[in-house]
Every structure is written in C-alpha cells, then in structure tokens.
Short mmCIF file of C-alpha atoms in Angstrom, two decimals:
data_model
loop_
_atom_site.label_atom_id
_atom_site.label_comp_id
_atom_site.label_asym_id
_atom_site.label_seq_id
_atom_site.Cartn_x
_atom_site.Cartn_y
_atom_site.Cartn_z
CA UNK A 56 85.58 137.20 64.96
CA UNK A 57 85.56 135.68 68.43
CA UNK A 58 88.92 134.05 67.61
CA UNK A 59 90.35 137.44 66.59
CA UNK A 60 89.06 138.96 69.84
CA UNK A 61 90.67 136.15 71.83
CA UNK A 62 93.97 136.71 69.97
CA UNK A 63 93.86 140.41 70.81
CA UNK A 64 93.22 139.63 74.47
CA UNK A 65 96.10 137.17 74.62
CA UNK A 66 98.34 139.78 72.97
CA UNK A 67 97.56 142.34 75.67
CA UNK A 68 98.01 139.91 78.57
CA UNK A 69 101.27 138.46 77.19
CA UNK A 70 102.72 141.92 76.55
CA UNK A 71 103.07 141.32 72.80
CA UNK A 72 101.58 144.70 71.96
CA UNK A 73 98.38 146.69 71.60
CA UNK A 74 94.79 145.45 71.91
CA UNK A 75 94.27 144.25 68.35
CA UNK A 76 93.82 140.87 66.68
CA UNK A 77 93.18 139.74 63.12
CA UNK A 78 92.92 136.60 61.05
CA UNK A 79 92.49 135.51 57.47
CA UNK A 80 89.87 132.97 56.44
CA UNK A 81 89.78 131.03 53.17
CA UNK A 82 87.05 128.56 52.28
CA UNK A 83 85.80 128.58 55.86
CA UNK A 84 89.20 127.84 57.36
CA UNK A 85 91.51 130.15 59.33
CA UNK A 86 94.78 130.16 57.37
CA UNK A 87 96.69 132.82 59.33
CA UNK A 88 96.40 134.87 62.51
CA UNK A 89 98.04 137.94 63.93
CA UNK A 90 98.01 140.17 66.95
CA UNK A 91 99.71 143.48 67.41
CA UNK A 92 103.38 143.08 68.29
CA UNK A 93 104.80 146.53 67.61
CA UNK A 94 106.55 146.92 70.93
CA UNK A 95 107.65 143.31 71.46
CA UNK A 96 109.16 142.95 67.98
CA UNK A 97 110.40 146.55 67.59
CA UNK A 98 108.43 146.80 64.36
CA UNK A 99 106.09 149.76 63.92
CA UNK A 100 104.42 147.96 61.00
CA UNK A 101 103.52 144.88 63.08
CA UNK A 102 99.85 145.75 63.44
CA UNK A 103 97.54 142.75 63.73
CA UNK A 104 96.22 143.10 60.17
CA UNK A 105 99.70 143.41 58.63
CA UNK A 106 100.95 140.42 60.65
CA UNK A 107 97.95 138.32 59.55
CA UNK A 108 98.20 139.42 55.89
CA UNK A 109 101.93 138.64 55.73
CA UNK A 110 101.36 135.25 57.35
CA UNK A 111 98.46 134.41 55.03
CA UNK A 112 100.51 135.32 51.95
CA UNK A 113 103.35 133.14 53.23
CA UNK A 114 100.91 130.23 53.60
CA UNK A 115 99.47 130.75 50.11
CA UNK A 116 102.83 131.49 48.48
CA UNK A 117 101.30 134.49 46.77
CA UNK A 118 101.20 138.25 47.31
CA UNK A 119 97.44 138.48 46.88
CA UNK A 120 94.53 137.32 49.05
CA UNK A 121 91.79 136.90 46.49
CA UNK A 122 89.19 134.47 47.81
CA UNK A 123 90.03 135.34 51.41
CA UNK A 124 88.26 137.36 54.11
CA UNK A 125 90.07 139.38 56.77
CA UNK A 126 88.65 139.61 60.27
CA UNK A 127 90.01 142.35 62.53
CA UNK A 128 88.97 143.47 65.98
CA UNK A 129 89.14 147.13 64.95
CA UNK A 130 88.65 149.31 61.90
CA UNK A 131 92.09 149.37 60.21
CA UNK A 132 94.42 152.36 60.50
CA UNK A 133 95.56 153.98 57.22
CA UNK A 134 98.67 151.79 57.04
CA UNK A 135 96.63 148.60 57.43
CA UNK A 136 93.99 149.92 55.05
CA UNK A 137 96.70 150.40 52.45
CA UNK A 138 98.05 146.90 53.13
CA UNK A 139 94.52 145.51 52.67
CA UNK A 140 94.11 147.23 49.31
CA UNK A 141 97.47 145.90 48.11
CA UNK A 142 96.60 142.37 49.33
CA UNK A 143 93.04 142.53 47.94
CA UNK A 144 91.02 140.17 50.15
CA UNK A 145 87.36 139.79 49.16
CA UNK A 146 85.93 141.33 52.33
CA UNK A 147 86.95 142.85 55.64
CA UNK A 148 84.98 142.25 58.84
CA UNK A 149 85.76 144.60 61.72
CA UNK A 150 84.48 144.95 65.29
CA UNK A 151 85.46 148.24 67.01
CA UNK A 152 85.62 151.56 65.17
CA UNK A 153 88.41 154.11 64.74
CA UNK A 154 86.57 156.25 67.33
CA UNK A 155 86.70 153.44 69.90
CA UNK A 156 90.44 153.16 69.20
CA UNK A 157 90.94 156.92 69.57
CA UNK A 158 89.30 156.84 72.99
CA UNK A 159 91.87 154.23 74.03
CA UNK A 160 94.72 156.46 72.86
CA UNK A 161 95.30 155.18 69.30
CA UNK A 162 95.04 158.29 67.23
CA UNK A 163 94.55 156.93 63.72
CA UNK A 164 92.53 160.04 62.95
CA UNK A 165 95.72 162.14 63.06
CA UNK A 166 97.15 160.01 60.23
CA UNK A 167 93.88 160.14 58.28
CA UNK A 168 94.07 163.94 58.56
CA UNK A 169 97.72 164.11 57.48
CA UNK A 170 97.05 161.97 54.39
CA UNK A 171 94.67 164.60 53.10
CA UNK A 172 96.83 167.68 53.49
CA UNK A 173 99.52 168.96 51.18
CA UNK A 174 102.92 167.33 51.58
CA UNK A 175 104.47 170.73 52.26
CA UNK A 176 102.41 171.35 55.41
CA UNK A 177 102.49 167.90 56.98
CA UNK A 178 103.65 167.47 60.58
CA UNK A 179 106.47 165.25 59.29
CA UNK A 180 108.15 167.35 56.57
CA UNK A 181 108.02 165.79 53.09
CA UNK A 182 110.81 167.27 50.98
CA UNK A 183 111.13 166.74 47.21
CA UNK A 184 114.61 165.89 45.93
CA UNK A 185 116.19 164.60 42.69
CA UNK A 186 112.98 163.78 40.82
CA UNK A 187 114.68 164.24 37.41
CA UNK A 188 117.41 161.76 38.33
CA UNK A 189 114.87 159.16 39.54
CA UNK A 190 112.29 159.25 36.75
CA UNK A 191 114.23 156.80 34.57
CA UNK A 192 113.34 154.07 37.09
CA UNK A 193 109.78 154.03 35.79
CA UNK A 194 111.02 153.82 32.19
CA UNK A 195 113.21 150.89 33.17
CA UNK A 196 110.17 149.22 34.76
CA UNK A 197 107.92 149.90 31.76
CA UNK A 198 110.53 148.47 29.39
CA UNK A 199 111.21 145.35 31.45
CA UNK A 200 109.69 142.49 29.50
CA UNK A 201 109.91 139.75 32.15
CA UNK A 202 108.40 141.64 35.10
CA UNK A 203 105.73 140.39 37.51
CA UNK A 204 103.07 143.10 37.82
CA UNK A 205 101.38 143.48 41.23
CA UNK B 360 119.01 159.85 47.39
CA UNK B 361 121.31 158.59 44.69
CA UNK B 362 121.87 155.43 46.78
CA UNK B 363 118.10 154.91 47.04
CA UNK B 364 117.78 155.34 43.26
CA UNK B 365 120.55 152.79 42.72
CA UNK B 366 118.80 150.35 45.09
CA UNK B 367 115.56 150.74 43.14
CA UNK B 368 117.35 150.09 39.87
CA UNK B 369 119.04 146.98 41.25
CA UNK B 370 115.64 145.77 42.48
CA UNK B 371 114.11 146.04 39.03
CA UNK B 372 117.01 144.37 37.25
CA UNK B 373 117.29 141.53 39.77
CA UNK B 374 113.54 140.86 39.64
CA UNK B 375 113.07 141.60 43.36
CA UNK B 376 110.02 143.75 42.71
CA UNK B 377 108.79 147.17 41.63
CA UNK B 378 110.88 150.26 40.82
CA UNK B 379 111.22 151.68 44.31
CA UNK B 380 114.08 152.11 46.77
CA UNK B 381 114.38 153.64 50.22
CA UNK B 382 116.88 154.07 53.02
CA UNK B 383 117.11 155.42 56.54
CA UNK B 384 119.84 157.84 57.60
CA UNK B 385 120.84 158.62 61.17
CA UNK B 386 123.55 161.09 62.06
CA UNK B 387 124.72 161.18 58.45
CA UNK B 388 125.04 157.41 58.17
CA UNK B 389 122.82 154.97 56.23
CA UNK B 390 121.58 152.50 58.86
CA UNK B 391 119.14 150.51 56.72
CA UNK B 392 118.08 150.10 53.11
CA UNK B 393 115.17 148.57 51.26
CA UNK B 394 113.84 148.00 47.80
CA UNK B 395 110.44 146.74 46.78
CA UNK B 396 110.20 142.96 47.04
CA UNK B 397 106.45 142.34 46.95
CA UNK B 398 106.53 139.73 44.22
CA UNK B 399 109.80 138.00 45.11
CA UNK B 400 108.91 137.59 48.81
CA UNK B 401 105.16 137.08 48.38
CA UNK B 402 104.56 139.96 50.76
CA UNK B 403 102.20 142.75 49.65
CA UNK B 404 103.52 144.95 52.47
CA UNK B 405 107.15 144.71 51.29
CA UNK B 406 107.29 148.17 49.76
CA UNK B 407 110.71 149.81 49.84
CA UNK B 408 109.79 152.19 52.67
CA UNK B 409 108.31 149.43 54.86
CA UNK B 410 111.34 147.20 54.24
CA UNK B 411 113.72 150.06 55.14
CA UNK B 412 111.71 151.11 58.22
CA UNK B 413 111.55 147.55 59.57
CA UNK B 414 115.26 147.08 58.95
CA UNK B 415 116.15 150.40 60.63
CA UNK B 416 114.03 149.55 63.68
CA UNK B 417 115.75 146.18 63.90
CA UNK B 418 119.14 147.93 63.84
CA UNK B 419 118.11 150.43 66.52
CA UNK B 420 116.23 147.89 68.64
CA UNK B 421 113.32 150.28 68.89
CA UNK B 422 109.95 150.76 67.21
CA UNK B 423 110.51 154.46 66.58
CA UNK B 424 112.81 156.35 64.20
CA UNK B 425 113.20 159.66 66.01
CA UNK B 426 116.39 161.35 64.90
CA UNK B 427 116.30 159.58 61.53
CA UNK B 428 115.49 160.69 57.98
CA UNK B 429 113.84 158.48 55.38
CA UNK B 430 114.85 158.76 51.72
CA UNK B 431 112.52 157.20 49.17
CA UNK B 432 112.58 157.28 45.37
CA UNK B 433 108.83 157.98 45.23
CA UNK B 434 106.13 159.69 47.25
CA UNK B 435 104.86 156.99 49.63
CA UNK B 436 101.59 155.15 49.04
CA UNK B 437 98.97 155.35 51.83
CA UNK B 438 100.28 152.14 53.45
CA UNK B 439 103.84 153.47 53.58
CA UNK B 440 102.61 156.88 54.68
CA UNK B 441 100.87 155.20 57.60
CA UNK B 442 104.02 153.21 58.40
CA UNK B 443 106.02 156.45 58.35
CA UNK B 444 103.66 158.13 60.80
CA UNK B 445 103.82 155.15 63.16
CA UNK B 446 107.65 155.06 62.91
CA UNK B 447 107.98 158.85 63.24
CA UNK B 448 111.22 159.73 61.43
CA UNK B 449 112.16 163.42 61.54
CA UNK B 450 111.85 164.02 57.80
CA UNK B 451 111.01 162.27 54.54
CA UNK B 452 112.86 163.05 51.30
CA UNK B 453 111.16 161.78 48.13
CA UNK B 454 112.03 161.93 44.43
CA UNK B 455 109.16 160.97 42.09
CA UNK B 456 105.54 161.86 42.81
CA UNK B 457 102.39 159.74 43.09
CA UNK B 458 101.47 160.99 39.61
CA UNK B 459 104.72 159.67 38.15
CA UNK B 460 103.94 156.33 39.83
CA UNK B 461 100.39 156.30 38.45
CA UNK B 462 101.71 156.77 34.92
CA UNK B 463 103.84 153.67 35.43
CA UNK B 464 100.77 151.67 36.53
CA UNK B 465 100.95 152.05 40.33
CA UNK B 466 97.57 153.40 41.21
CA UNK B 467 98.07 154.71 44.72
CA UNK B 468 95.42 157.31 43.96
CA UNK B 469 92.75 154.60 44.01
CA UNK B 470 93.71 153.80 47.61
CA UNK B 471 93.84 157.50 48.53
CA UNK B 472 90.30 157.80 47.17
CA UNK B 473 89.04 154.72 49.00
CA UNK B 474 90.40 155.98 52.33
CA UNK B 475 88.16 159.01 52.10
CA UNK B 476 84.86 157.32 51.34
CA UNK B 477 82.45 155.70 53.76
CA UNK B 478 83.31 152.14 54.75
CA UNK B 479 79.92 150.97 53.48
CA UNK B 480 80.61 152.01 49.89
CA UNK B 481 84.24 150.93 49.53
CA UNK B 482 85.28 148.69 46.64
CA UNK B 483 86.39 146.10 49.22
CA UNK B 484 83.33 145.68 51.49
CA UNK B 485 83.96 146.64 55.13
CA UNK B 486 81.39 144.88 57.31
CA UNK B 487 80.86 145.67 61.02
CA UNK B 488 80.54 142.68 63.33
CA UNK B 489 80.58 141.99 67.11
CA UNK B 490 81.61 145.47 68.28
CA UNK B 491 79.91 145.00 71.69
CA UNK B 492 81.86 141.77 72.30
CA UNK B 493 85.20 143.41 71.33
CA UNK B 494 85.01 146.70 73.21
CA UNK B 495 86.31 145.18 76.47
CA UNK B 496 89.71 144.84 74.77
CA UNK B 497 90.25 148.59 75.07
CA UNK B 498 89.24 148.50 78.77
CA UNK B 499 91.74 145.70 79.31
CA UNK B 500 94.41 147.82 77.59
CA UNK B 501 93.53 150.95 79.58
CA UNK B 502 93.68 149.03 82.85
CA UNK B 503 96.98 147.30 82.07
CA UNK B 504 99.52 148.90 84.40
CA UNK B 505 102.72 147.49 82.85
CA UNK B 506 102.03 148.27 79.19
CA UNK B 507 104.43 149.85 76.68
CA UNK B 508 102.57 152.68 74.89
CA UNK B 509 103.41 153.26 71.24
#
C-alpha cells in the first residue's frame, strides 16, 4: 500500500491528475501500477484503479485478474467498482474512504445516489429509444457458437 | 441509434466482443464510436460506452463531454454509468434494458447489488489498510495551487 500511496503523491506533484494511486499484485509481485491521469490524458475513465487494471490485464494477456489483489489509496468510485467486478481480482485493499474523498471535493456519493434512482429522474437524462430494433443483438450473441464469454 | 446497433452487430460478427455498441454525437455529428472489445483487447473496461467516451474525449482534447449526447444499444452497467457521470454528456439514449442484458447472460444486476451492500460483506472482499498514512494525499491535493479540478 505504501507504494500505491507514493504513486498517488507523485501523480499530484507531477500534475498527472488527482490524488489517487493503485497497483495490482500477483504472487507477491507488483505486476502493474496506476495513478489518476484524467486531466493529463483527457480521459475521464483514467482513474488509478482503471489504469492499474488495464495495465495488469495487458501484462497477463487476459481480461480477468483471478489470483491478483488490487491495492488502492481510496475506496473505489462506482465506475472503478464496476471495473473491479468485471476484472474479478481476489481481494481489494483500500486506504482512504469515500467520505475522505468527498471532503477533498470528489463527490462519488452523488454517483452512488444516481445509480439507485429511476433512469427517468436522473440528473443526466436517460432516454429509451429503439429497443425493439436492438433486441436481435442478444439473439445474435446467444446463437454465436464461437464466442468468448466474459 | 441505428448506427450504434450496426456497430454492435459488427462487433459480434467480427469477434471483437459482446453485443454492445455506442457512439457520441455533438452538434448532430457522430464524433466517436465504440463497440465492446473486452475479450479481443484483453481489457475488462473496454465496454462500448467506455470505448466511445474515451475516443470522444481524445477527439475533443478534453476530459468532459458537455454538449454531447451518448447513444448506447443497452442501459449502461454500473462501470459505464460511473464513466458517464465523470464524462458528463448532456443526455444518454439507450435501447435495450439491463433486464434484456441479464437474459443474455450479462449480469449487471449482481454489480448493482454489490454496490449497495457494506464493503465488509461484498463477494470480493474489501479490506481497509493504512488510512492514516494515506490521508495526507488529500491535504497535498487541497494545498496544490496549480491543479486542474475535474
């Protein structure tokens, strides 16, 4: 965790992005690291956890992190939490909490709140369109015999 | 939306990944597209929406999508929902629902459920560690005078 903290600190000082660091460990060895670089890379998804997960998957040549642990300097936001569940590491170690982050101006709680309300009343409007025309995509997927499930 | 549906279909047929497509529109023009490529790029975060958002931000040279609309063939999973809130497009148009996706084997609901339970009882263990040592990161961030907020 100290390495993740040091990464976060370097990221702030260098101007890479926000005060967050993360890394992925496998069999006692750090296989990938990340720090927030949203503003420096013009990528709103470049949170430390996402950067570290993508890098670890690139190293392993696989889209799953079974057998790995993720260390992050802060409790993940909903986006990173989703990324973690799709990547499926064994465990997540975190240092600061979402409340610590909120006090520093990172309002993950707003997103947590929006997730739990109806799509029709969300702050960003979610508008249904052309469901009947799109449903065949799932049939195509179901019927595909050579697919890679994930 | 028809373009997003066509992208999703191409993605299935070509073996890029799951049955999902997305695109970003600004001033009536498609500025970026994406289809799921989790399995082909070994990137668990490469959902259609994330791919399209990252591509749109790269085009605009900014980490925000104000003034843009996102079209996606399916209601976003929690990861993509988080990415959308960080990118802040004006509106999201979606075709299929999370229930349609679940019937095709994409269990976003599991992640929605996990988000709302205590960290200590989640299926992936979330373990607190070294909060006192990490808290200074937020002070460093607060005191940084030349930072780019996001």
